[in-house]
Each structure stands twice: as structure tokens, then as C-alpha cells.
């Protein structure tokens, strides 16, 4: 019996090298938990029938000496990342039967390493949400407490990893969609620097924000995945070239100065979450870190700016789903083109997607463009400047990951603004494009995971891994 609970990528790799188990045995162990638990959790929308075949192929690389750290490692993949020949529905009815015609770059790279793709995971429709309840394919349950949400939008990947239905998982972030489910499920989640990992082959939500982001059971797992997938990709116009990456990279390790923007702690931050955060700060102080107050005056407008910029990009990106080129179409039931558009989009998109298309179209429309969209862009630039300025004085910015712990299924669905508030601490990193890591920081009185989150300057992921590993020792 493989001890899945305590398995990490490194441990699995060691065992595969030593021949303690084979790639096939490892995959079969996960398929077994999937059979046992997925019905209840609904973490996977589809488990690939060729998973065992992939494992057998991976095994050959251990025999012929070409195995890498990710060879044979099972991955769960969010349903908005294209895998050639497989369905990618982005949690939406409108893409129910859409089969990808090519691999996303991150998938190409995982295949090159010989990773095993177990299946595609549930998500909020088009990654819009913080609870995986807006999926057209039902809610996903949190393995820590199955009456609660796993967070979102990458909730399926988080639940799969936290429930031992996979060893590694990919999600995507536009604003917190990996860090927030990491927090709710007790995992590590890394939002890389914007432009670090390729967006080629990701079903876009907000192009200027989207980033493929790994989940891990420990910091080292996210580091391994990040190192394997972070590279320049000419297929992605916003991928950052190597010369620029190298210039921006952390010049030193041993970074020890942490800034805390206390002014962002407003009403809505749960008392226990704040208490846990303070305890975490104490632990860093004891370990020799310097903690200082910082001000990010415009960061309080992060959510306001995000909920204008993102819908604007959403309304543009989702215009391609017109009932003609992709997915669901009402064309057989209506007799004119306008009705094809209206009926296909009206039925194919869920409520949240429709809400954001409307909002986005509005803020981009004549007369409102300057009043809303342009203003939001200016606020975003201010926030970016303030974050960059803060990093002249501190190495890290630290906050709780989410102001609350995992909430009950059904909660907040009638109150979009309450749902949006989950992102209050996540948004600055996405808007500024800097990397951020969410780390489990304890358990609440009702046995739910707490999480804290570090931000660092662009391409300083190494510093995040360093401080994250330190926290794993002292927490
Ligand atoms: N909660 C965010 C939203 O609803 C999540 C977006 C994301 O990161 N995909 O927009």
C-alpha cells in the first residue's frame, strides 16, 4: 500500500527510482481513491481512460535513464487548460463537447517530462467565482469538510489534491483562484509572476491577469512544478523573455524583511483569521525576521478596479462563443442569425458569466469607457507602483490569504459582492503581476484550515519558496 497521505513529488520520485513502486502502481493507487471519493467530491469532471497507458510509457523512462523529477507523477488539470483530443469545457455548458485541437504549452511541457495526466477538474464557469459553485457540472465539495466549498475557481484541482485523488495539480489564477482554494483546503498555492508560465492554450478569462498556477501539498512541490513550467514561450505574446527574467530575478537569498499592510484589515476579516495571522507573525519574529508596517493606499481599491478590468476582458474574450464556431448552438431551433447568437449565448452561459459579460460590455461602451475602464486602469497602475515602491523597503508583503475560512455550500450564491470580497487580499498581486504564495498556517476552532500569503517582487519566486519552507519548519 502506498501511503498517499504523506506522499510528495520528491518522495514519489525517490520511490520510483528505487523501484519501491512503479508508475502504474502509483497511478492505480490514485484511480482507486478517485473511484472511492469522486462521486461525493465531484473534483474530476472526467478521468482519462489512458492514464494507466501514460504510466506504462513513463515507466520506460526509469528503465532507459531518461526519467526526470516529474516522470510518472500524476497530475489533475483544470478544465480550462487544453489537452489535445480531450474535452475542455471551462466548467461551462457552452463548451460541453468542445475537444481541444492542440496542447497548451504547459501540457506540452508536462508531457515532455513524462507526467501522467489523470483527468480534468471542475471549476467555476470560465473561472468566475470563489467557490466552484458556478460550474455547469455541479458543485465540488471540500474534502476537509464535505458540507463546505473547496474555494474556487480552481476548486476541483484543490479538492483532488487535498483528498488524495492526485499527487499534483494545475489551476489558473486571474484573481486568487489558486491561492483561495489552497487556503480553504489546506494546501500550498503559488501564483507565479505574470508572464512566467505560458498562457498559450488556456481558455482566457482576463488576459492581462491570467496565470497558470500550481497547487502542492508542500512548498517544494510547487517549486518543482514552477521550475519545470516556467519559461519563455514565443506562442504567448505576454510571455517574458529570458533576458528580462534574469535581470529581474532575486539577486539574493536570506531575505528577511516583511511588510504588513495593516490598513487593509477592515471589517469582514474573521477574528480567528486575524488572530492566526498575528500568531504567524510572532513565529517569524522569533525566527529573526523583521516585521514593519507598510502603506499601500490604493490597494483598498484593488477589488473595485479588478471588477471593472476583468469583466471588460471577459466580455471581449467570451464574444467568440457565438454558437457558430464553438460548442453549444441553438442554430437548429431558430431561423435567423441574431437568434442563433442570442439563444446560444443565453442558454450556453450561466448566470455569473452573463452578469460579467453585461458588466464588461457596459464599462467598455461609449461614454463609460473613460468613466470606468480607463479609471480602473489608472488605479491598477497606482497599485502596481505602490507595490513596487513597498518592495524598495521590504522583501515581502504578508497578509492572510482569505479574510475567512471555507464557507458552507450554498452560502454567498445570492450575494455576488460578498463572494467577491473573498479576493480582497489576493487582488493586489494579480493587478501588480507579482508572484504570491499561499501557505497553510493552522486550523480553526471548527477544524478548518487557515492560510497566510506572501507577495514578492516580479520573478522573486525563489524568495517565496525560501520563506515558505522556513514557515513549514516554524509554524
Ligand atoms: N474570485 C475571482 C473571480 O470570481 C476568481 C478569478 C480567478 O482567479 N479565476 O473573478
CSV table of C-alpha atoms and ligand atoms in Angstrom, one decimal:
chain,number,residue,atom,x,y,z
A,1,UNK,CA,0.0,0.0,0.0
A,2,UNK,CA,1.4,3.4,-1.0
A,3,UNK,CA,1.0,6.0,1.8
A,4,UNK,CA,-0.7,8.6,-0.4
A,5,UNK,CA,-1.4,11.0,2.5
A,6,UNK,CA,2.2,11.6,3.2
A,7,UNK,CA,3.5,11.4,-0.4
A,8,UNK,CA,5.2,14.3,-2.0
A,9,UNK,CA,6.6,14.7,-5.5
A,10,UNK,CA,10.2,14.2,-4.2
A,11,UNK,CA,9.2,11.1,-2.2
A,12,UNK,CA,7.4,9.6,-5.1
A,13,UNK,CA,10.3,10.2,-7.4
A,14,UNK,CA,12.7,8.5,-5.0
A,15,UNK,CA,10.4,5.5,-4.7
A,16,UNK,CA,10.1,5.3,-8.4
A,17,UNK,CA,13.8,5.5,-8.9
A,18,UNK,CA,14.4,2.8,-6.2
A,19,UNK,CA,11.6,0.6,-7.7
A,20,UNK,CA,9.6,0.6,-4.5
A,21,UNK,CA,6.6,1.0,-6.7
A,22,UNK,CA,6.0,1.5,-10.4
A,23,UNK,CA,4.4,4.4,-12.2
A,24,UNK,CA,1.4,2.1,-12.9
A,25,UNK,CA,1.1,1.2,-9.3
A,26,UNK,CA,1.2,4.8,-8.3
A,27,UNK,CA,-1.5,5.8,-10.8
A,28,UNK,CA,-3.7,2.8,-9.9
A,29,UNK,CA,-3.5,3.9,-6.2
A,30,UNK,CA,-4.9,7.3,-7.2
A,31,UNK,CA,-7.5,5.8,-9.5
A,32,UNK,CA,-8.7,3.7,-6.6
A,33,UNK,CA,-9.2,6.8,-4.4
A,34,UNK,CA,-10.9,8.5,-7.3
A,35,UNK,CA,-13.3,5.6,-7.6
A,36,UNK,CA,-14.0,5.8,-3.8
A,37,UNK,CA,-14.3,9.5,-3.4
A,38,UNK,CA,-15.0,11.4,-6.6
A,39,UNK,CA,-18.7,10.7,-6.6
A,40,UNK,CA,-19.1,12.6,-3.5
A,41,UNK,CA,-16.4,15.3,-4.1
A,42,UNK,CA,-17.0,15.9,-7.8
A,43,UNK,CA,-13.4,17.0,-8.1
A,44,UNK,CA,-12.9,15.5,-11.5
A,45,UNK,CA,-15.3,16.0,-14.4
A,46,UNK,CA,-13.5,13.3,-16.4
A,47,UNK,CA,-10.8,10.7,-15.6
A,48,UNK,CA,-8.8,9.8,-18.6
A,49,UNK,CA,-9.0,6.3,-19.8
A,50,UNK,CA,-5.4,6.3,-21.0
A,51,UNK,CA,-4.0,7.2,-17.5
A,52,UNK,CA,-2.5,3.7,-17.0
A,53,UNK,CA,-1.1,3.7,-20.5
A,54,UNK,CA,0.6,7.0,-19.8
A,55,UNK,CA,2.0,5.5,-16.6
A,56,UNK,CA,3.4,2.5,-18.5
A,57,UNK,CA,5.0,4.8,-21.0
A,58,UNK,CA,6.5,6.8,-18.1
A,59,UNK,CA,7.9,3.7,-16.6
A,60,UNK,CA,10.1,3.1,-19.6
A,61,UNK,CA,12.0,6.2,-18.9
A,62,UNK,CA,13.1,4.8,-15.5
A,63,UNK,CA,14.4,1.8,-17.4
A,64,UNK,CA,16.2,3.8,-20.1
A,65,UNK,CA,17.5,6.5,-17.8
A,66,UNK,CA,15.6,9.5,-19.1
A,67,UNK,CA,13.3,10.0,-16.2
A,68,UNK,CA,13.0,13.5,-14.6
A,69,UNK,CA,11.5,14.6,-11.3
A,70,UNK,CA,8.0,14.8,-12.9
A,71,UNK,CA,8.1,11.5,-14.8
A,72,UNK,CA,5.3,9.3,-13.7
A,73,UNK,CA,3.9,12.0,-11.3
A,74,UNK,CA,0.0,12.1,-11.6
A,75,UNK,CA,-1.5,15.5,-12.3
A,76,UNK,CA,-5.0,16.8,-12.2
A,77,UNK,CA,-5.7,19.5,-14.7
A,78,UNK,CA,-8.2,22.3,-14.5
A,79,UNK,CA,-10.9,22.1,-17.2
A,80,UNK,CA,-9.7,25.4,-18.9
A,81,UNK,CA,-6.3,24.1,-19.9
A,82,UNK,CA,-6.2,22.5,-23.4
A,83,UNK,CA,-5.1,18.9,-23.8
A,84,UNK,CA,-5.1,17.7,-27.4
A,85,UNK,CA,-8.1,15.4,-28.2
A,86,UNK,CA,-9.7,15.9,-24.8
A,87,UNK,CA,-12.7,17.9,-23.8
A,88,UNK,CA,-12.0,21.3,-22.3
A,89,UNK,CA,-15.3,22.8,-21.1
A,90,UNK,CA,-14.1,25.6,-18.7
A,91,UNK,CA,-17.0,24.4,-16.5
A,92,UNK,CA,-19.5,25.8,-19.0
A,93,UNK,CA,-22.4,24.3,-20.9
A,94,UNK,CA,-21.4,26.3,-23.9
A,95,UNK,CA,-18.2,24.3,-24.3
A,96,UNK,CA,-19.8,21.0,-23.2
A,97,UNK,CA,-18.4,19.0,-26.1
A,98,UNK,CA,-15.5,21.1,-27.2
A,99,UNK,CA,-12.4,19.0,-27.9
A,100,UNK,CA,-9.1,20.7,-27.8
A,101,UNK,CA,-7.2,20.6,-31.1
A,102,UNK,CA,-3.8,21.2,-29.5
A,103,UNK,CA,-1.9,21.1,-26.2
A,104,UNK,CA,-1.4,24.1,-24.1
A,105,UNK,CA,2.3,24.9,-23.7
A,106,UNK,CA,2.2,23.8,-20.0
A,107,UNK,CA,0.7,20.5,-21.1
A,108,UNK,CA,3.3,20.0,-23.8
A,109,UNK,CA,6.0,20.6,-21.2
A,110,UNK,CA,4.3,18.2,-18.7
A,111,UNK,CA,4.1,15.5,-21.4
A,112,UNK,CA,7.8,16.1,-22.3
A,113,UNK,CA,8.6,15.3,-18.6
A,114,UNK,CA,6.5,12.2,-18.7
A,115,UNK,CA,4.0,13.3,-16.2
A,116,UNK,CA,0.7,11.4,-16.1
A,117,UNK,CA,-2.5,13.4,-16.8
A,118,UNK,CA,-5.2,11.8,-14.6
A,119,UNK,CA,-8.1,13.9,-15.7
A,120,UNK,CA,-9.7,17.3,-15.9
A,121,UNK,CA,-11.1,19.0,-12.8
A,122,UNK,CA,-14.2,21.0,-12.0
A,123,UNK,CA,-14.1,24.8,-11.9
A,124,UNK,CA,-16.3,27.8,-11.7
A,125,UNK,CA,-17.7,28.6,-15.1
A,126,UNK,CA,-14.9,30.3,-17.1
A,127,UNK,CA,-13.1,30.6,-13.8
A,128,UNK,CA,-15.6,33.1,-12.5
A,129,UNK,CA,-16.1,32.5,-8.8
A,130,UNK,CA,-14.6,31.7,-5.5
A,131,UNK,CA,-16.3,28.5,-4.6
A,132,UNK,CA,-16.7,26.2,-7.6
A,133,UNK,CA,-20.5,26.6,-7.4
A,134,UNK,CA,-20.9,28.4,-10.7
A,135,UNK,CA,-19.9,25.3,-12.7
A,136,UNK,CA,-22.4,23.9,-15.1
A,137,UNK,CA,-21.5,20.5,-13.8
A,138,UNK,CA,-22.4,20.7,-10.2
A,139,UNK,CA,-20.6,21.9,-7.1
A,140,UNK,CA,-17.3,20.4,-5.8
A,141,UNK,CA,-17.1,19.5,-2.1
A,142,UNK,CA,-14.2,20.3,0.2
A,143,UNK,CA,-12.5,17.1,1.4
A,144,UNK,CA,-11.7,18.7,4.7
A,145,UNK,CA,-15.5,19.2,5.3
A,146,UNK,CA,-17.8,18.0,2.6
A,147,UNK,CA,-20.5,20.4,3.6
A,148,UNK,CA,-18.3,23.2,2.6
A,149,UNK,CA,-16.9,24.7,-0.6
A,150,UNK,CA,-13.3,24.0,-1.7
A,151,UNK,CA,-12.9,27.6,-2.8
A,152,UNK,CA,-12.6,28.5,-6.4
A,153,UNK,CA,-12.4,28.9,-9.2
A,154,UNK,CA,-9.8,26.0,-9.3
A,155,UNK,CA,-11.8,24.1,-6.6
A,156,UNK,CA,-11.7,20.8,-8.5
A,157,UNK,CA,-8.0,20.7,-8.6
A,158,UNK,CA,-7.7,21.7,-5.0
A,159,UNK,CA,-10.2,19.1,-3.8
A,160,UNK,CA,-8.5,16.4,-5.9
A,161,UNK,CA,-5.1,17.2,-4.3
A,162,UNK,CA,-6.4,17.6,-0.7
A,163,UNK,CA,-8.5,14.4,-1.0
A,164,UNK,CA,-5.5,12.4,-2.3
A,165,UNK,CA,-7.1,11.9,-5.7
A,166,UNK,CA,-3.9,13.1,-7.3
A,167,UNK,CA,-0.3,14.0,-6.3
A,168,UNK,CA,-0.1,17.3,-8.1
A,169,UNK,CA,-2.5,19.7,-9.7
A,170,UNK,CA,-2.6,22.7,-12.0
A,171,UNK,CA,-5.1,25.5,-11.7
A,172,UNK,CA,-5.2,29.1,-13.1
A,173,UNK,CA,-5.4,32.4,-11.4
A,174,UNK,CA,-7.0,35.6,-12.6
A,175,UNK,CA,-7.5,36.8,-9.0
A,176,UNK,CA,-6.9,34.4,-6.3
A,177,UNK,CA,-8.3,31.2,-7.9
A,178,UNK,CA,-5.5,29.0,-6.7
A,179,UNK,CA,-4.5,30.7,-3.5
A,180,UNK,CA,-8.0,30.9,-2.2
A,181,UNK,CA,-8.8,27.2,-2.8
A,182,UNK,CA,-5.4,26.4,-1.4
A,183,UNK,CA,-6.4,28.3,1.8
A,184,UNK,CA,-9.8,26.5,2.0
A,185,UNK,CA,-8.3,23.1,1.5
A,186,UNK,CA,-5.1,23.4,3.5
A,187,UNK,CA,-2.7,23.4,0.5
A,188,UNK,CA,0.2,25.4,-0.8
A,189,UNK,CA,-0.7,27.5,-3.9
A,190,UNK,CA,1.6,29.6,-6.0
A,191,UNK,CA,0.5,32.4,-8.2
A,192,UNK,CA,3.6,33.0,-10.4
A,193,UNK,CA,4.8,36.3,-11.8
A,194,UNK,CA,2.5,37.3,-14.7
A,195,UNK,CA,4.3,36.2,-17.9
A,196,UNK,CA,6.4,33.5,-16.1
A,197,UNK,CA,4.3,30.5,-17.3
A,198,UNK,CA,2.8,30.4,-20.8
A,199,UNK,CA,-0.8,31.2,-21.3
A,200,UNK,CA,-0.9,29.6,-24.7
A,201,UNK,CA,-3.7,27.1,-24.7
A,202,UNK,CA,-5.5,28.4,-21.7
A,203,UNK,CA,-9.2,29.4,-22.2
A,204,UNK,CA,-8.8,33.1,-21.4
A,205,UNK,CA,-10.8,34.9,-18.7
A,206,UNK,CA,-8.8,38.1,-18.2
A,207,UNK,CA,-5.7,38.1,-20.4
A,208,UNK,CA,-3.9,40.8,-18.6
A,209,UNK,CA,-4.3,38.8,-15.3
A,210,UNK,CA,-4.5,35.1,-16.1
A,211,UNK,CA,-1.6,32.8,-15.0
A,212,UNK,CA,-1.3,29.0,-14.8
A,213,UNK,CA,-0.7,28.3,-11.1
A,214,UNK,CA,0.4,25.1,-9.4
A,215,UNK,CA,-1.0,23.6,-6.2
A,216,UNK,CA,1.2,21.5,-3.9
A,217,UNK,CA,0.9,19.6,-0.6
A,218,UNK,CA,4.2,21.3,0.4
A,219,UNK,CA,6.2,24.3,-0.8
A,220,UNK,CA,8.8,22.1,-2.5
A,221,UNK,CA,6.1,20.5,-4.7
A,222,UNK,CA,5.0,23.9,-6.1
A,223,UNK,CA,8.7,24.8,-6.6
A,224,UNK,CA,9.3,21.7,-8.6
A,225,UNK,CA,6.3,22.3,-10.8
A,226,UNK,CA,7.1,26.0,-11.2
A,227,UNK,CA,10.7,25.3,-12.2
A,228,UNK,CA,9.6,22.7,-14.8
A,229,UNK,CA,7.0,25.0,-16.4
A,230,UNK,CA,8.4,28.5,-16.1
A,231,UNK,CA,9.9,29.5,-19.4
A,232,UNK,CA,9.7,31.9,-22.3
A,233,UNK,CA,7.2,30.8,-24.9
A,234,UNK,CA,7.0,32.5,-28.3
A,235,UNK,CA,3.4,31.4,-28.6
A,236,UNK,CA,2.3,33.7,-25.8
A,237,UNK,CA,2.7,37.4,-26.6
A,238,UNK,CA,2.9,38.3,-22.9
A,239,UNK,CA,5.5,35.6,-22.0
A,240,UNK,CA,8.5,37.4,-20.5
A,241,UNK,CA,11.8,36.8,-22.4
A,242,UNK,CA,14.8,35.2,-20.7
A,243,UNK,CA,17.0,38.3,-20.6
A,244,UNK,CA,14.3,40.2,-18.7
A,245,UNK,CA,13.6,37.3,-16.3
A,246,UNK,CA,17.2,37.0,-15.5
A,247,UNK,CA,17.5,40.7,-14.8
A,248,UNK,CA,14.5,40.7,-12.5
A,249,UNK,CA,15.3,37.5,-10.6
A,250,UNK,CA,16.0,37.6,-6.9
A,251,UNK,CA,19.7,38.6,-6.5
A,252,UNK,CA,20.0,37.2,-3.1
A,253,UNK,CA,18.6,34.7,-0.7
A,254,UNK,CA,18.1,35.3,3.1
A,255,UNK,CA,15.5,38.0,2.5
A,256,UNK,CA,14.1,38.7,6.0
A,257,UNK,CA,12.1,41.9,5.9
A,258,UNK,CA,8.4,41.5,5.9
A,259,UNK,CA,5.9,44.4,5.4
A,260,UNK,CA,2.3,44.2,6.7
A,261,UNK,CA,-0.4,46.5,5.2
A,262,UNK,CA,-2.5,46.6,8.4
A,263,UNK,CA,-4.7,49.3,6.9
A,264,UNK,CA,-6.2,46.7,4.6
A,265,UNK,CA,-7.6,44.7,7.6
A,266,UNK,CA,-11.1,46.2,7.5
A,267,UNK,CA,-14.4,44.7,8.6
A,268,UNK,CA,-15.0,41.4,7.0
A,269,UNK,CA,-11.8,39.9,8.3
A,270,UNK,CA,-12.8,37.0,10.6
A,271,UNK,CA,-11.5,37.4,14.2
A,272,UNK,CA,-9.9,33.9,14.3
A,273,UNK,CA,-8.2,34.6,10.9
A,274,UNK,CA,-6.7,37.7,12.2
A,275,UNK,CA,-5.6,36.0,15.4
A,276,UNK,CA,-4.0,33.2,13.5
A,277,UNK,CA,-2.2,35.8,11.3
A,278,UNK,CA,-0.8,37.6,14.4
A,279,UNK,CA,0.5,34.3,15.7
A,280,UNK,CA,2.2,33.6,12.4
A,281,UNK,CA,3.8,37.0,12.6
A,282,UNK,CA,5.1,36.2,16.1
A,283,UNK,CA,6.7,33.0,14.7
A,284,UNK,CA,8.5,34.9,12.0
A,285,UNK,CA,9.7,37.5,14.6
A,286,UNK,CA,11.1,34.7,16.8
A,287,UNK,CA,12.9,33.2,13.7
A,288,UNK,CA,14.7,36.5,13.2
A,289,UNK,CA,12.5,38.2,10.6
A,290,UNK,CA,11.9,41.9,10.8
A,291,UNK,CA,8.3,43.0,10.6
A,292,UNK,CA,7.3,46.5,9.6
A,293,UNK,CA,4.1,48.3,8.8
A,294,UNK,CA,3.6,49.4,5.2
A,295,UNK,CA,1.1,51.5,3.4
A,296,UNK,CA,-0.5,50.6,0.1
A,297,UNK,CA,-3.0,53.4,0.0
A,298,UNK,CA,-4.7,52.5,-3.3
A,299,UNK,CA,-4.8,48.7,-2.6
A,300,UNK,CA,-8.1,49.2,-0.9
A,301,UNK,CA,-9.5,49.9,-4.4
A,302,UNK,CA,-8.0,46.7,-5.8
A,303,UNK,CA,-11.3,44.8,-5.9
A,304,UNK,CA,-13.1,47.8,-7.4
A,305,UNK,CA,-10.5,48.0,-10.2
A,306,UNK,CA,-10.4,44.3,-10.7
A,307,UNK,CA,-14.2,44.0,-11.1
A,308,UNK,CA,-14.0,46.5,-13.9
A,309,UNK,CA,-10.9,45.4,-15.7
A,310,UNK,CA,-11.7,41.7,-15.5
A,311,UNK,CA,-15.3,41.9,-16.8
A,312,UNK,CA,-14.1,44.2,-19.7
A,313,UNK,CA,-11.6,41.4,-20.7
A,314,UNK,CA,-14.2,38.7,-20.1
A,315,UNK,CA,-16.8,40.4,-22.3
A,316,UNK,CA,-14.2,40.5,-25.1
A,317,UNK,CA,-12.9,37.0,-24.6
A,318,UNK,CA,-16.3,35.4,-24.4
A,319,UNK,CA,-17.6,37.1,-27.5
A,320,UNK,CA,-16.0,34.2,-29.6
A,321,UNK,CA,-18.5,31.8,-28.1
A,322,UNK,CA,-21.2,32.7,-30.6
A,323,UNK,CA,-23.0,29.3,-31.2
A,324,UNK,CA,-21.2,29.1,-34.6
A,325,UNK,CA,-17.6,28.4,-34.1
A,326,UNK,CA,-17.5,26.6,-30.8
A,327,UNK,CA,-19.6,24.5,-28.5
A,328,UNK,CA,-23.3,24.7,-27.8
A,329,UNK,CA,-25.5,26.0,-30.6
A,330,UNK,CA,-29.2,26.8,-30.9
A,331,UNK,CA,-29.0,27.0,-34.7
A,332,UNK,CA,-31.3,24.1,-35.4
A,333,UNK,CA,-34.1,25.7,-33.4
A,334,UNK,CA,-34.1,29.2,-34.8
A,335,UNK,CA,-34.3,30.7,-38.2
A,336,UNK,CA,-32.2,33.8,-38.2
A,337,UNK,CA,-28.7,34.7,-37.3
A,338,UNK,CA,-29.5,37.1,-34.4
A,339,UNK,CA,-31.5,34.4,-32.7
A,340,UNK,CA,-28.6,31.9,-33.0
A,341,UNK,CA,-26.4,34.3,-31.1
A,342,UNK,CA,-29.0,35.2,-28.6
A,343,UNK,CA,-30.3,31.8,-27.8
A,344,UNK,CA,-26.9,30.0,-27.9
A,345,UNK,CA,-25.3,32.6,-25.6
A,346,UNK,CA,-28.4,33.0,-23.4
A,347,UNK,CA,-28.6,29.3,-22.8
A,348,UNK,CA,-25.0,28.3,-23.0
A,349,UNK,CA,-23.7,30.7,-20.4
A,350,UNK,CA,-24.6,30.6,-16.8
A,351,UNK,CA,-25.8,33.5,-14.6
A,352,UNK,CA,-22.4,34.7,-13.4
A,353,UNK,CA,-20.9,34.6,-16.9
A,354,UNK,CA,-23.8,36.6,-18.3
A,355,UNK,CA,-23.5,39.1,-15.4
A,356,UNK,CA,-19.9,39.7,-16.2
A,357,UNK,CA,-20.4,39.9,-20.0
A,358,UNK,CA,-23.0,42.6,-19.3
A,359,UNK,CA,-20.9,44.5,-16.8
A,360,UNK,CA,-17.9,44.3,-19.2
A,361,UNK,CA,-19.8,45.5,-22.2
A,362,UNK,CA,-21.1,48.4,-20.2
A,363,UNK,CA,-17.8,49.6,-18.9
A,364,UNK,CA,-16.3,49.4,-22.4
A,365,UNK,CA,-19.2,51.2,-24.0
A,366,UNK,CA,-19.0,54.7,-25.4
A,367,UNK,CA,-19.3,57.3,-22.7
A,368,UNK,CA,-18.5,54.8,-19.9
A,369,UNK,CA,-15.1,53.7,-21.2
A,370,UNK,CA,-13.4,56.8,-19.7
A,371,UNK,CA,-15.5,56.9,-16.6
A,372,UNK,CA,-14.9,53.3,-15.6
A,373,UNK,CA,-12.5,51.3,-17.7
A,374,UNK,CA,-9.8,54.0,-18.1
A,375,UNK,CA,-10.1,55.0,-14.5
A,376,UNK,CA,-9.7,51.4,-13.4
A,377,UNK,CA,-6.6,51.1,-15.5
A,378,UNK,CA,-5.1,54.2,-13.8
A,379,UNK,CA,-5.9,52.7,-10.3
A,380,UNK,CA,-4.3,49.5,-11.4
A,381,UNK,CA,-1.1,51.4,-12.4
A,382,UNK,CA,-1.1,53.2,-9.0
A,383,UNK,CA,-1.4,49.9,-7.1
A,384,UNK,CA,1.4,48.5,-9.1
A,385,UNK,CA,3.6,51.5,-8.4
A,386,UNK,CA,2.8,51.3,-4.7
A,387,UNK,CA,3.6,47.6,-4.5
A,388,UNK,CA,6.9,48.2,-6.3
A,389,UNK,CA,7.7,51.1,-4.0
A,390,UNK,CA,7.0,49.0,-1.0
A,391,UNK,CA,9.5,46.4,-2.3
A,392,UNK,CA,12.2,49.1,-2.2
A,393,UNK,CA,12.0,48.8,1.6
A,394,UNK,CA,10.8,45.3,2.3
A,395,UNK,CA,11.4,41.8,0.8
A,396,UNK,CA,7.9,40.5,1.3
A,397,UNK,CA,4.4,41.7,1.8
A,398,UNK,CA,2.4,39.4,4.1
A,399,UNK,CA,-1.4,39.2,4.6
A,400,UNK,CA,-3.9,36.4,5.3
A,401,UNK,CA,-4.7,34.6,2.1
A,402,UNK,CA,-8.5,35.0,2.5
A,403,UNK,CA,-10.4,37.0,5.2
A,404,UNK,CA,-12.5,33.9,6.1
A,405,UNK,CA,-12.3,30.1,6.2
A,406,UNK,CA,-14.2,27.7,3.9
A,407,UNK,CA,-17.9,28.6,3.9
A,408,UNK,CA,-20.8,26.3,3.6
A,409,UNK,CA,-22.2,25.1,0.3
A,410,UNK,CA,-24.9,27.4,-1.0
A,411,UNK,CA,-23.6,30.3,1.0
A,412,UNK,CA,-23.0,33.6,-0.8
A,413,UNK,CA,-24.6,32.5,-4.0
A,414,UNK,CA,-27.2,35.2,-3.8
A,415,UNK,CA,-24.8,37.9,-2.8
A,416,UNK,CA,-22.1,38.4,-5.5
A,417,UNK,CA,-20.5,41.2,-3.6
A,418,UNK,CA,-19.9,39.0,-0.5
A,419,UNK,CA,-18.4,36.4,-2.8
A,420,UNK,CA,-16.2,39.0,-4.5
A,421,UNK,CA,-14.9,40.1,-1.1
A,422,UNK,CA,-13.1,36.7,-0.8
A,423,UNK,CA,-10.5,38.2,-3.2
A,424,UNK,CA,-9.7,41.3,-1.1
A,425,UNK,CA,-6.1,40.2,-0.2
A,426,UNK,CA,-5.5,38.3,-3.5
A,427,UNK,CA,-6.2,41.1,-5.9
A,428,UNK,CA,-3.1,43.3,-5.4
A,429,UNK,CA,-0.7,40.6,-6.5
A,430,UNK,CA,-2.7,39.8,-9.7
A,431,UNK,CA,-3.1,43.5,-10.6
A,432,UNK,CA,0.6,44.2,-10.0
A,433,UNK,CA,1.6,41.0,-11.7
A,434,UNK,CA,3.9,40.0,-8.8
A,435,UNK,CA,4.2,36.4,-7.5
A,436,UNK,CA,2.4,35.3,-4.3
A,437,UNK,CA,2.3,32.1,-2.3
A,438,UNK,CA,-0.4,30.8,0.0
A,439,UNK,CA,0.7,28.7,3.0
A,440,UNK,CA,-1.3,26.7,5.4
A,441,UNK,CA,-1.0,28.3,8.8
A,442,UNK,CA,-3.1,26.3,11.2
A,443,UNK,CA,-6.5,25.0,12.0
A,444,UNK,CA,-9.6,27.0,13.2
A,445,UNK,CA,-11.8,26.1,16.2
A,446,UNK,CA,-14.2,24.4,13.8
A,447,UNK,CA,-11.3,22.4,12.2
A,448,UNK,CA,-10.9,24.4,9.0
A,449,UNK,CA,-7.5,25.4,7.5
A,450,UNK,CA,-6.1,28.9,8.0
A,451,UNK,CA,-3.7,30.4,5.4
A,452,UNK,CA,-1.2,33.2,5.1
A,453,UNK,CA,0.1,34.7,1.9
A,454,UNK,CA,3.4,36.2,0.9
A,455,UNK,CA,4.0,38.5,-2.1
A,456,UNK,CA,7.4,39.2,-3.5
A,457,UNK,CA,8.8,41.3,-6.4
A,458,UNK,CA,8.5,40.1,-10.0
A,459,UNK,CA,10.4,36.9,-10.6
A,460,UNK,CA,11.4,36.5,-7.0
A,461,UNK,CA,9.6,33.1,-6.7
A,462,UNK,CA,12.8,31.7,-5.1
A,463,UNK,CA,12.4,34.0,-2.2
A,464,UNK,CA,8.8,32.9,-1.8
A,465,UNK,CA,9.9,29.2,-1.7
A,466,UNK,CA,12.6,30.1,0.8
A,467,UNK,CA,10.3,31.9,3.2
A,468,UNK,CA,7.6,29.2,2.6
A,469,UNK,CA,9.9,26.4,3.6
A,470,UNK,CA,11.0,28.3,6.6
A,471,UNK,CA,7.4,28.6,7.7
A,472,UNK,CA,6.9,24.9,7.2
A,473,UNK,CA,9.7,24.5,9.9
A,474,UNK,CA,8.4,27.1,12.4
A,475,UNK,CA,4.6,27.1,12.1
B,1,LIG,N1,-12.9,35.0,-7.5
B,1,LIG,C1,-12.3,35.5,-8.7
B,1,LIG,C2,-13.4,35.9,-9.6
B,1,LIG,O1,-14.5,35.5,-9.4
B,1,LIG,C3,-11.5,34.4,-9.2
B,1,LIG,C4,-11.0,34.6,-10.6
B,1,LIG,C5,-9.9,33.7,-10.9
B,1,LIG,O2,-8.8,33.8,-10.3
B,1,LIG,N2,-10.1,32.9,-11.9
B,1,LIG,O3,-13.2,36.7,-10.5
